[in-house]
Tab-separated table of C-alpha atoms in Angstrom:
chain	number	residue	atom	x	y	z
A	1	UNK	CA	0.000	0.000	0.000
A	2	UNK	CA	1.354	3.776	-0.637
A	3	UNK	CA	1.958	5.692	1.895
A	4	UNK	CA	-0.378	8.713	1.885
A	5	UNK	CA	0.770	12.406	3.337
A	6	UNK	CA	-2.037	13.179	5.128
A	7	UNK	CA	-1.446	16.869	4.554
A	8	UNK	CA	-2.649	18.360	7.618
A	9	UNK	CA	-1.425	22.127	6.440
A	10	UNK	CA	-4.398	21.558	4.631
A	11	UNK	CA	-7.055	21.464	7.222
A	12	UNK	CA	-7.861	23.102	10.177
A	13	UNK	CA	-9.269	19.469	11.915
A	14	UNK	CA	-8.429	19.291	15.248
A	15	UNK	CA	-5.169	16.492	15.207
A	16	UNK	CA	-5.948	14.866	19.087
A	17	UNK	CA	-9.267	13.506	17.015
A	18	UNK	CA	-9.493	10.655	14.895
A	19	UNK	CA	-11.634	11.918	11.742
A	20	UNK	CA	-12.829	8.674	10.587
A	21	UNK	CA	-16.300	9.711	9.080
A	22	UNK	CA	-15.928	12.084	6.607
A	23	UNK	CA	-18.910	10.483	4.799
A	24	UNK	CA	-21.650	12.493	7.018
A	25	UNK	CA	-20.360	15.951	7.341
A	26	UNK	CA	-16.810	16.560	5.444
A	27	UNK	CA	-14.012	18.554	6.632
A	28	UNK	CA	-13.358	21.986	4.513
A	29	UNK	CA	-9.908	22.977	3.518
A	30	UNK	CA	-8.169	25.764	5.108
A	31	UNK	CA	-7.957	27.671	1.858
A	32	UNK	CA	-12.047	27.906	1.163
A	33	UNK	CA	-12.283	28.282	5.093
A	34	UNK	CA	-10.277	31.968	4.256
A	35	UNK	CA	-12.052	32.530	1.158
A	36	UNK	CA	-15.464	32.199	3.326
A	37	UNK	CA	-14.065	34.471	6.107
A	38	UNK	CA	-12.751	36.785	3.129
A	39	UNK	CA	-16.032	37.115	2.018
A	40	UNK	CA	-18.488	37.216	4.942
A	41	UNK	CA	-16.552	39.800	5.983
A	42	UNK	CA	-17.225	41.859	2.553
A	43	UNK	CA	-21.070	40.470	2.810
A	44	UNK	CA	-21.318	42.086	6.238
A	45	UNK	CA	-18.925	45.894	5.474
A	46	UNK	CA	-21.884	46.751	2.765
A	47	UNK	CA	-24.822	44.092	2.594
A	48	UNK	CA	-26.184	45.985	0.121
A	49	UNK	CA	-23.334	45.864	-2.292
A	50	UNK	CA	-22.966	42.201	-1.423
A	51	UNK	CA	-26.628	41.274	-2.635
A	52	UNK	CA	-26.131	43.115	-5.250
A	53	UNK	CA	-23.293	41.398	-6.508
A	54	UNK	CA	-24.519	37.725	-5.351
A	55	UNK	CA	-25.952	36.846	-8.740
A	56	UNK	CA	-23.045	37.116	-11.036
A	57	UNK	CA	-21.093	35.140	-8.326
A	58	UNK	CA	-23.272	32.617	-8.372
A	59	UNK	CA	-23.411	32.341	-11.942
A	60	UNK	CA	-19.661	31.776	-11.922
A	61	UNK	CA	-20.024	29.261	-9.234
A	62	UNK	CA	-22.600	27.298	-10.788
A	63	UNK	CA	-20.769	26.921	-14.640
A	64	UNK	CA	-17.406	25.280	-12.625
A	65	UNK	CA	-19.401	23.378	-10.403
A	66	UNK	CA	-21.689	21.965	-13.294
A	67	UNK	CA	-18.250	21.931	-15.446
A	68	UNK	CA	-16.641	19.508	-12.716
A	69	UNK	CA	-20.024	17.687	-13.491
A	70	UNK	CA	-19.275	17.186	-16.698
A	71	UNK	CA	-22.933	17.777	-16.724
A	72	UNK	CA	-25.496	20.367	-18.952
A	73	UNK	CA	-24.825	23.514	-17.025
A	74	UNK	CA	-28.577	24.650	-18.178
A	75	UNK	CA	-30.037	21.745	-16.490
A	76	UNK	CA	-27.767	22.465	-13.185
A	77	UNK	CA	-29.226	23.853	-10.463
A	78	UNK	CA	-27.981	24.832	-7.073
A	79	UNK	CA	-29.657	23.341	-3.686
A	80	UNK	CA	-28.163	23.046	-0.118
A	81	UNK	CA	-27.829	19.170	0.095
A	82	UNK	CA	-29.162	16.204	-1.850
A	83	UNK	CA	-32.417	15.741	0.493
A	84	UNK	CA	-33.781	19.465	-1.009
A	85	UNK	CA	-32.542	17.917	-4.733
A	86	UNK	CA	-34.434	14.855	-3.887
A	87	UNK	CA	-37.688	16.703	-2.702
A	88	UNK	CA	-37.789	19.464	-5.407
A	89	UNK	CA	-37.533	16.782	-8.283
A	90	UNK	CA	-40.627	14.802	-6.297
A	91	UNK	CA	-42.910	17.732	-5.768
A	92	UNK	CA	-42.107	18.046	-9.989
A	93	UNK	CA	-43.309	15.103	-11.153
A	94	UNK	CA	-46.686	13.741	-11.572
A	95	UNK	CA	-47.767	11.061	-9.002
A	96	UNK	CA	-50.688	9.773	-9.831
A	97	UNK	CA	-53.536	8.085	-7.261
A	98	UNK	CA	-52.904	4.804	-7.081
A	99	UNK	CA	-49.275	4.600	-8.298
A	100	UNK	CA	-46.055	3.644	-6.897
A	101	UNK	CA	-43.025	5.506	-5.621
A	102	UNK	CA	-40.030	3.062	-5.486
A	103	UNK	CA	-37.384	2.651	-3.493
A	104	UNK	CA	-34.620	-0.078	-2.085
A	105	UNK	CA	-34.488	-0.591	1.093
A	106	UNK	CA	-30.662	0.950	0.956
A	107	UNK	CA	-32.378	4.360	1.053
A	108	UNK	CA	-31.383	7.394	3.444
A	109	UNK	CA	-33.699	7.850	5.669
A	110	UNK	CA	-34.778	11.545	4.912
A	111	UNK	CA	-35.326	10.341	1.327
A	112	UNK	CA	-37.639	7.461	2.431
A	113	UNK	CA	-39.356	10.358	4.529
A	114	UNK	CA	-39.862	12.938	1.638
A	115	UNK	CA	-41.289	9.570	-0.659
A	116	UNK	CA	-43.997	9.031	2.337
A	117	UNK	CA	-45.049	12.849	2.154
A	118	UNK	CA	-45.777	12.561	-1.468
A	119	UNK	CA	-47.176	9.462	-1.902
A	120	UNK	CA	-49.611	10.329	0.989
A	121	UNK	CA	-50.214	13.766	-0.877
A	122	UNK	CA	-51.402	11.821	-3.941
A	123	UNK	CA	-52.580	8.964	-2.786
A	124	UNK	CA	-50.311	6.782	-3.582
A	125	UNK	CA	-48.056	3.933	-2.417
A	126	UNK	CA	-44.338	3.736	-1.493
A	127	UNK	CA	-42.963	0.548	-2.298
A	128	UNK	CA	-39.877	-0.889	-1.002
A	129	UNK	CA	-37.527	-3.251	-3.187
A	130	UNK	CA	-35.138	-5.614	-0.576
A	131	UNK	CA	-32.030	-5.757	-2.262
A	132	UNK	CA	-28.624	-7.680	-0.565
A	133	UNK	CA	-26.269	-6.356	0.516
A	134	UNK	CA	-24.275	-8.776	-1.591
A	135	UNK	CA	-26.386	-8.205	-5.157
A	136	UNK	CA	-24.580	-8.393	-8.418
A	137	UNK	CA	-25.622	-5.623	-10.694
A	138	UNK	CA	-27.944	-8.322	-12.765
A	139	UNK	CA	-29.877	-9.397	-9.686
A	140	UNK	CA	-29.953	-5.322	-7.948
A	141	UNK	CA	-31.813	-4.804	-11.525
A	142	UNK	CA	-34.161	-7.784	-12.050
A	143	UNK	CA	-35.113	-6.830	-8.089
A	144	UNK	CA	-35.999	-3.111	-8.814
A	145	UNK	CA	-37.643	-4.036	-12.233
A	146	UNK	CA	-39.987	-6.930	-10.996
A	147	UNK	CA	-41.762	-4.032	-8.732
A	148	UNK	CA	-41.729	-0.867	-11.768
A	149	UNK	CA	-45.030	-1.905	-12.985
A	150	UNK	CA	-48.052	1.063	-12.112
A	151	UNK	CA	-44.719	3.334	-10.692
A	152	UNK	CA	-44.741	6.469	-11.165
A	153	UNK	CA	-41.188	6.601	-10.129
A	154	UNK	CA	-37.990	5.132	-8.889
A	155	UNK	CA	-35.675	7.062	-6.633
A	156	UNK	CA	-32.475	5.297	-5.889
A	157	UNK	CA	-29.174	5.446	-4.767
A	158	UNK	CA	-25.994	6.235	-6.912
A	159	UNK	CA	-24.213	5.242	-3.365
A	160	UNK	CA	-25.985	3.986	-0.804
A	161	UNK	CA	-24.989	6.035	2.676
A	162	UNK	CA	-26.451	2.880	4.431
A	163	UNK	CA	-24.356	0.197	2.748
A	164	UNK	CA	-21.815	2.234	1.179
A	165	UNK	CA	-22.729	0.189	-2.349
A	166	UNK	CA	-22.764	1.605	-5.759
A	167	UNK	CA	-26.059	1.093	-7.722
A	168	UNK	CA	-25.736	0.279	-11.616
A	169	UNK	CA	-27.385	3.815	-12.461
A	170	UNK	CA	-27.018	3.286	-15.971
A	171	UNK	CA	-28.942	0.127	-16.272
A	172	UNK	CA	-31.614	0.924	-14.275
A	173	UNK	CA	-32.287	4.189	-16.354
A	174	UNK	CA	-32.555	1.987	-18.718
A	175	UNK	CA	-35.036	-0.153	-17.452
A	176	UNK	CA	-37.063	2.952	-16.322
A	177	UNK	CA	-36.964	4.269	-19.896
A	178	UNK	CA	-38.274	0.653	-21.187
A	179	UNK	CA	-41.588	1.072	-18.581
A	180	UNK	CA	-41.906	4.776	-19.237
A	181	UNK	CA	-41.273	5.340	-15.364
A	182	UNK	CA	-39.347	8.075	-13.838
A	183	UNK	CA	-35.830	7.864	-12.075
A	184	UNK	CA	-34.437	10.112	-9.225
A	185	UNK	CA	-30.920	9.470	-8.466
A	186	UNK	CA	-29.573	10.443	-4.880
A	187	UNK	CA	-25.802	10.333	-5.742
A	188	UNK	CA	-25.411	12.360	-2.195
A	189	UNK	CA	-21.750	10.378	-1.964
A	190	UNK	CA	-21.207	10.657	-5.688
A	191	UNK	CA	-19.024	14.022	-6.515
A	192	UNK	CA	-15.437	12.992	-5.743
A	193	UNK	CA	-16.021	9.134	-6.317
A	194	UNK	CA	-17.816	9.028	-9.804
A	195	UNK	CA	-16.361	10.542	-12.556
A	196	UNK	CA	-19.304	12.407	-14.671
A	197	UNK	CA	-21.394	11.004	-12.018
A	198	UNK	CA	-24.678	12.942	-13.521
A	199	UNK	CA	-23.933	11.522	-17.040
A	200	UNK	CA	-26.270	8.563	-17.156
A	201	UNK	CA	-29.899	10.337	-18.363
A	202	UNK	CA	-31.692	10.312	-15.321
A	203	UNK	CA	-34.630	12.132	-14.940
A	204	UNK	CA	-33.371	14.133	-11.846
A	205	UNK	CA	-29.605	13.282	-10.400
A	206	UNK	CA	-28.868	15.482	-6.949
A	207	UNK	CA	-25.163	15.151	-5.366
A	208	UNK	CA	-23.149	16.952	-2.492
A	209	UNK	CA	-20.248	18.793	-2.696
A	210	UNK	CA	-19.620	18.846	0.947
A	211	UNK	CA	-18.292	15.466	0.943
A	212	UNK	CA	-15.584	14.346	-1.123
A	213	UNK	CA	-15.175	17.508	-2.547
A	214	UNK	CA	-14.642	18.879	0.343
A	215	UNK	CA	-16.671	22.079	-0.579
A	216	UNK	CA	-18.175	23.933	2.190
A	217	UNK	CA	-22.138	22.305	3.891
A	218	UNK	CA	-25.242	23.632	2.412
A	219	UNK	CA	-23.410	23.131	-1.289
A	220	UNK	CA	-25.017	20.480	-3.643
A	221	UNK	CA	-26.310	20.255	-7.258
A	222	UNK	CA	-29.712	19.710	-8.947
A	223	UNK	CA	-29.146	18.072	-12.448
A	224	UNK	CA	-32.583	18.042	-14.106
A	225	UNK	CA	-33.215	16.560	-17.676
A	226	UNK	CA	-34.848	18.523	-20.194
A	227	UNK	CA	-38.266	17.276	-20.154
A	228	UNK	CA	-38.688	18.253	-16.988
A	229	UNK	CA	-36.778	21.792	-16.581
A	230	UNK	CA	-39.680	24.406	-17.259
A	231	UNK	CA	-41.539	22.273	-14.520
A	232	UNK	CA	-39.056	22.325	-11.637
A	233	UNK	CA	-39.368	24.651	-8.997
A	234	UNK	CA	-37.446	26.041	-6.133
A	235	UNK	CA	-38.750	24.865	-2.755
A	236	UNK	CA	-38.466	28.506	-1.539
A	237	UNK	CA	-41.076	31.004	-3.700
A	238	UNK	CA	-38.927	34.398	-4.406
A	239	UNK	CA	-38.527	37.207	-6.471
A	240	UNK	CA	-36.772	35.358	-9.308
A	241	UNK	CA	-39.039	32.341	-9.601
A	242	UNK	CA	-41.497	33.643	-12.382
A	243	UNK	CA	-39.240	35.452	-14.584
A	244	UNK	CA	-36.424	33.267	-14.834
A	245	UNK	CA	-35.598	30.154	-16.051
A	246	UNK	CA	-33.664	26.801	-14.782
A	247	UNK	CA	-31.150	26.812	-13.361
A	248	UNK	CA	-30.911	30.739	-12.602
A	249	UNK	CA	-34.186	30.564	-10.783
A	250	UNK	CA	-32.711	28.220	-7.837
A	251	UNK	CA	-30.356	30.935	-7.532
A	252	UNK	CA	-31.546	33.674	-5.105
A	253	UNK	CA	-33.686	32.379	-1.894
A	254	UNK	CA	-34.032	35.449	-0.585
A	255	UNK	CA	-31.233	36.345	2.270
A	256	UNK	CA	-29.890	32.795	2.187
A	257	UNK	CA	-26.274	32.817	3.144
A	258	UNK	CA	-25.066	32.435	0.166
A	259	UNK	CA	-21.219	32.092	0.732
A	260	UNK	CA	-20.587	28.267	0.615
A	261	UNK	CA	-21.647	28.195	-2.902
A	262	UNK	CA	-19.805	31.117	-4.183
A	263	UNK	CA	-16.284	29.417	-2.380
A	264	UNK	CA	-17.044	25.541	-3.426
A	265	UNK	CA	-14.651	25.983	-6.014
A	266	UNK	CA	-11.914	26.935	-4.248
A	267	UNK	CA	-12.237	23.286	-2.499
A	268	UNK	CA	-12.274	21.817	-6.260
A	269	UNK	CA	-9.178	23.705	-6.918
A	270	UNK	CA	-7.586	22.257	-3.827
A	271	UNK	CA	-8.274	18.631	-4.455
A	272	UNK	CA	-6.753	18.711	-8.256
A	273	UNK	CA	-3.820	20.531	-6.341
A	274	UNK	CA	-3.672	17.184	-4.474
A	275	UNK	CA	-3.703	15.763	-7.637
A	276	UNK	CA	-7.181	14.237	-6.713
A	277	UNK	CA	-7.655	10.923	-9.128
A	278	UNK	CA	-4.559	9.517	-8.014
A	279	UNK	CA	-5.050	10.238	-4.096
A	280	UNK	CA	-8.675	8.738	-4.398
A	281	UNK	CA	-7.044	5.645	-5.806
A	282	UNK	CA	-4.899	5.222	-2.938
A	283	UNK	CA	-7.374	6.379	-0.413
A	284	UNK	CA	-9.196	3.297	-1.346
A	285	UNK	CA	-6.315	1.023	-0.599
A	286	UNK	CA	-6.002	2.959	2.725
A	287	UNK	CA	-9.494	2.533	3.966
A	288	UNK	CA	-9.598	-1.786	2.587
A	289	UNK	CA	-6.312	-1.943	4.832
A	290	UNK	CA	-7.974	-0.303	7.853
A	291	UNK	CA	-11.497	-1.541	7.525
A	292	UNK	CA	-8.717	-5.037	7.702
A	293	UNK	CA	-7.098	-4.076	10.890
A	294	UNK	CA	-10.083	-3.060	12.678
A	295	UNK	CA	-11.855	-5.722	12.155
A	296	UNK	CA	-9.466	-8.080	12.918
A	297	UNK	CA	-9.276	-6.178	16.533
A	298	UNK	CA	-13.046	-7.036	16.703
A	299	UNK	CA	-12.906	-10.544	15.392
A	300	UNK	CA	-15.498	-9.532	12.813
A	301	UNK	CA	-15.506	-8.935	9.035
A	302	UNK	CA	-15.768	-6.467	6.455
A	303	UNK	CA	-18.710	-6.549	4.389
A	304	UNK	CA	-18.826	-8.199	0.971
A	305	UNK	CA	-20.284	-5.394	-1.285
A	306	UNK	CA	-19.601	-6.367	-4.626
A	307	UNK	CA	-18.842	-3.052	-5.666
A	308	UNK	CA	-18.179	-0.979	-2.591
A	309	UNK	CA	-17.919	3.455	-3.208
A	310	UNK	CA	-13.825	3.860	-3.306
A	311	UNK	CA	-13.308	5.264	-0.173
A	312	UNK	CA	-16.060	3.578	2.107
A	313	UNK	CA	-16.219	0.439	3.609
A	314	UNK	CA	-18.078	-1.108	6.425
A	315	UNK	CA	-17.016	-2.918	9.038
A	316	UNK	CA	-19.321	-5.505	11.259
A	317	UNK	CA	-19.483	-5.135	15.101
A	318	UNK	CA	-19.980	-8.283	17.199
A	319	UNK	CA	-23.434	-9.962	17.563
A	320	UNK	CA	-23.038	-9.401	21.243
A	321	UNK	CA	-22.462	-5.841	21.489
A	322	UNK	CA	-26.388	-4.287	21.976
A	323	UNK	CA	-26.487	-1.019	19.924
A	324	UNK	CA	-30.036	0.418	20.826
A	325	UNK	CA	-29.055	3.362	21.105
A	326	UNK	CA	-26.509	4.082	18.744
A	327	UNK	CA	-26.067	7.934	19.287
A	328	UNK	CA	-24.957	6.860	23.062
A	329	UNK	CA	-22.257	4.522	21.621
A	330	UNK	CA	-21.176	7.391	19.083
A	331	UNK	CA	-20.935	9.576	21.711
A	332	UNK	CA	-18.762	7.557	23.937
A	333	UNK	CA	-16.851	7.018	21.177
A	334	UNK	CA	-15.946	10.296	20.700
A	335	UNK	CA	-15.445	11.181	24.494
A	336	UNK	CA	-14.179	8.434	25.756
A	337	UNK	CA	-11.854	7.428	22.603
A	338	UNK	CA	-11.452	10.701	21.071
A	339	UNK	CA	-12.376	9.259	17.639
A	340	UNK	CA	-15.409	10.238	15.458
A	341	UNK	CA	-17.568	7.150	13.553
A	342	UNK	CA	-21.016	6.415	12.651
A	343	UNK	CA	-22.516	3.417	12.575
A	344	UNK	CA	-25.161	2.162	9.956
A	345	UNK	CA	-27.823	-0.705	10.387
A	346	UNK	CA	-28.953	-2.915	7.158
A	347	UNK	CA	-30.452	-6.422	7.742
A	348	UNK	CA	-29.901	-6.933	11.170
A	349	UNK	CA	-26.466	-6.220	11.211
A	350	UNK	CA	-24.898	-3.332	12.564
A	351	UNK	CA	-21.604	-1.527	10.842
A	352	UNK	CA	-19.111	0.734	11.728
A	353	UNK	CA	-18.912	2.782	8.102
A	354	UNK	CA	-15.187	4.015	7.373
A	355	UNK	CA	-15.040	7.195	5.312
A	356	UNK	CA	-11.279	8.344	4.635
A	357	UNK	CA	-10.183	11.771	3.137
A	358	UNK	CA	-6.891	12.793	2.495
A	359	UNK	CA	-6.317	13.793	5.762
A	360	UNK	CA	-6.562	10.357	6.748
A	361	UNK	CA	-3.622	7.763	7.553
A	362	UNK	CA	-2.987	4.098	8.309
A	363	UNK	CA	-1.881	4.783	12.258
A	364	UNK	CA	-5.639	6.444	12.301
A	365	UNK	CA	-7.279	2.685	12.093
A	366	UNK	CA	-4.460	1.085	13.909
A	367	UNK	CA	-5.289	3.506	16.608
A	368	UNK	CA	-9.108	2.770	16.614
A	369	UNK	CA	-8.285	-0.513	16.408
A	370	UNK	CA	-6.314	-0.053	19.874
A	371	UNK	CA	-8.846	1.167	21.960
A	372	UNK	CA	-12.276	0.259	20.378
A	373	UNK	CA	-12.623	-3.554	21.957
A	374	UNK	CA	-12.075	-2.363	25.295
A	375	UNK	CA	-15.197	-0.182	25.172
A	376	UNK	CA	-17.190	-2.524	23.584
């Protein structure tokens, strides 16, 4: 395995703390942390020159971020996370009474939630496909087909947050095209991990930038195909909705705080500073060794995703350790071991989910791997 400089000139992450989750909230580079500071301060020396000049800023913001896409910057929206993408492209299309909104049952919670509220709102039915953990790309799509018929649509993950497994995106829009049915992609994980992750003709495809990317929270992208792009609204009504068009019109919310998009690009410019591809390669042999050595300090295993995201992997906790309340054991974890994790639930089984940046290192896991058994 390569060594990897972890670079911590780079970050501003507190170095007594093992940072072994970057899948939930990311960690922003010291550079776009200045550029943010640079430009709150401007924002609050003349607000009204700042508002003023939020548009064209955002304009510039959105073509690189849509560019790094490799995506249709017309159809490329802006919205704070992948939950609001998700929600804005249900509340767009039509759900008939009596249809089906599907879903696996690797699905972030919050997304499950949103598919309740609509299929409630139009009588219709969420419907939940089992697919294991261990699925081939043939059997995730014969599962997800066998329940498209009366759906109005499928939303699915590009990478599941649960599972950490990548979906075959491509061959299920496929199969949606074939059965005239819909497809919503949550590819929340996807920016930094996919190349062109937006490429495959979805119907709607919503990503973060505040994880791999490392681009400040509250950043993420709408990608909305052309069918549907006179139809999809901002969740927030303002002054721009009615005489603009996509993308410009998810622009201005009102007196959002509009800073983290306007400095996302300085985190993209970082990352190909770090010479990005290549570090994401060897990321991914840095988190397979130390999902390894953890798990050996356990006496568990890793999971056997077939195709696991590059720099995620879960680990299995013991049968005997009772995790019913899984915030308490997160917490300890961080108190008591000065480490933060998350844990993830799928079929009875409970996971430890590794998420490594390139702040991470090898002695990080070996140092987890210390202390962990004696807690549980």
């Amino acid at each position: 395995m390569t060594v990897l400089s972890p670079r911590p000139d780079l970050w501003t992450l507190d170095p007594d703390v093992l940072h072994l989750n970057h899948g939930s909230y990311g960690a922003v580079p010291r550079r776009t942390q200045d550029l943010m500071a640079a430009l709150r301060a401007e924002t609050d020396a003349n607000p009204m020159l700042w508002f003023r000049s939020v548009a064209a800023r955002l304009t510039a913001s959105r073509l690189e971020l849509a560019s790094y896409l490799q995506t249709d910057q017309e159809g490329f929206a802006l919205v704070p996370n992948a939950s609001a993408g998700v929600t804005a492209a249900l509340a767009t299309l039509p759900i008939p009474a009596g249809s089906r909104i599907v879903l696996t049952n690797h699905a972030y919670g919050a997304v499950r939630y949103a598919a309740e509220r609509f299929a409630r709102a139009n009588q219709a039915e969420v419907v939940v496909v089992d697919v294991p953990l261990e699925a081939d790309d043939e059997t995730v799509v014969s599962l997800i087909a066998t329940a498209l018929d009366d759906a109005a649509v499928l939303v699915v993950d590009q990478i599941s947050s649960a599972t950490a497994m990548v979906f075959p995106i491509a061959a299920l829009v496929d199969a949606c095209r074939e059965r005239g049915v819909a497809i919503v992609v949550d590819g929340a994980h996807a920016p930094g991990l996919i190349d062109a992750p937006a490429a495959d003709g979805a119907d709607f495809w919503t990503g973060n930038f505040h994880k791999w990317p490392a681009s400040p929270r509250a950043t993420a992208g709408l990608v909305v195909a052309e069918k549907w792009r006179t139809a999809t609204l901002p969740l927030i009504v303002s002054w721009s909705e009615y005489d603009e068009r996509l993308p410009e019109r998810f622009d201005m919310q009102g007196t959002y705080d509009y800073v983290p998009w306007i400095a996302a690009p300085e985190s993209l410019r970082v990352l190909e500073d770090l010479g990005w591809p290549v570090r994401r390669s060897q990321l991914s042999d840095l988190v397979d060794e130390g999902a390894r050595v953890i798990a050996k300090a356990l006496g568990t295993g890793i999971a056997e995703v077939v195709h696991p995201a590059a720099t995620m992997r879960l680990v299995e906790l013991p049968r005997s350790v009772d995790l019913t309340d899984a915030e308490t054991f997160k917490m300890r974890v961080s108190r008591e071991l000065k480490a933060e994790v998350t844990l993830t639930g799928f079929d009875e089984r409970i996971f430890i989910r590794l998420s490594a940046h390139a702040y991470n290192s090898l002695a990080d896991y070996e140092s987890l791997a210390e202390r962990l058994p004696a807690l549980l």
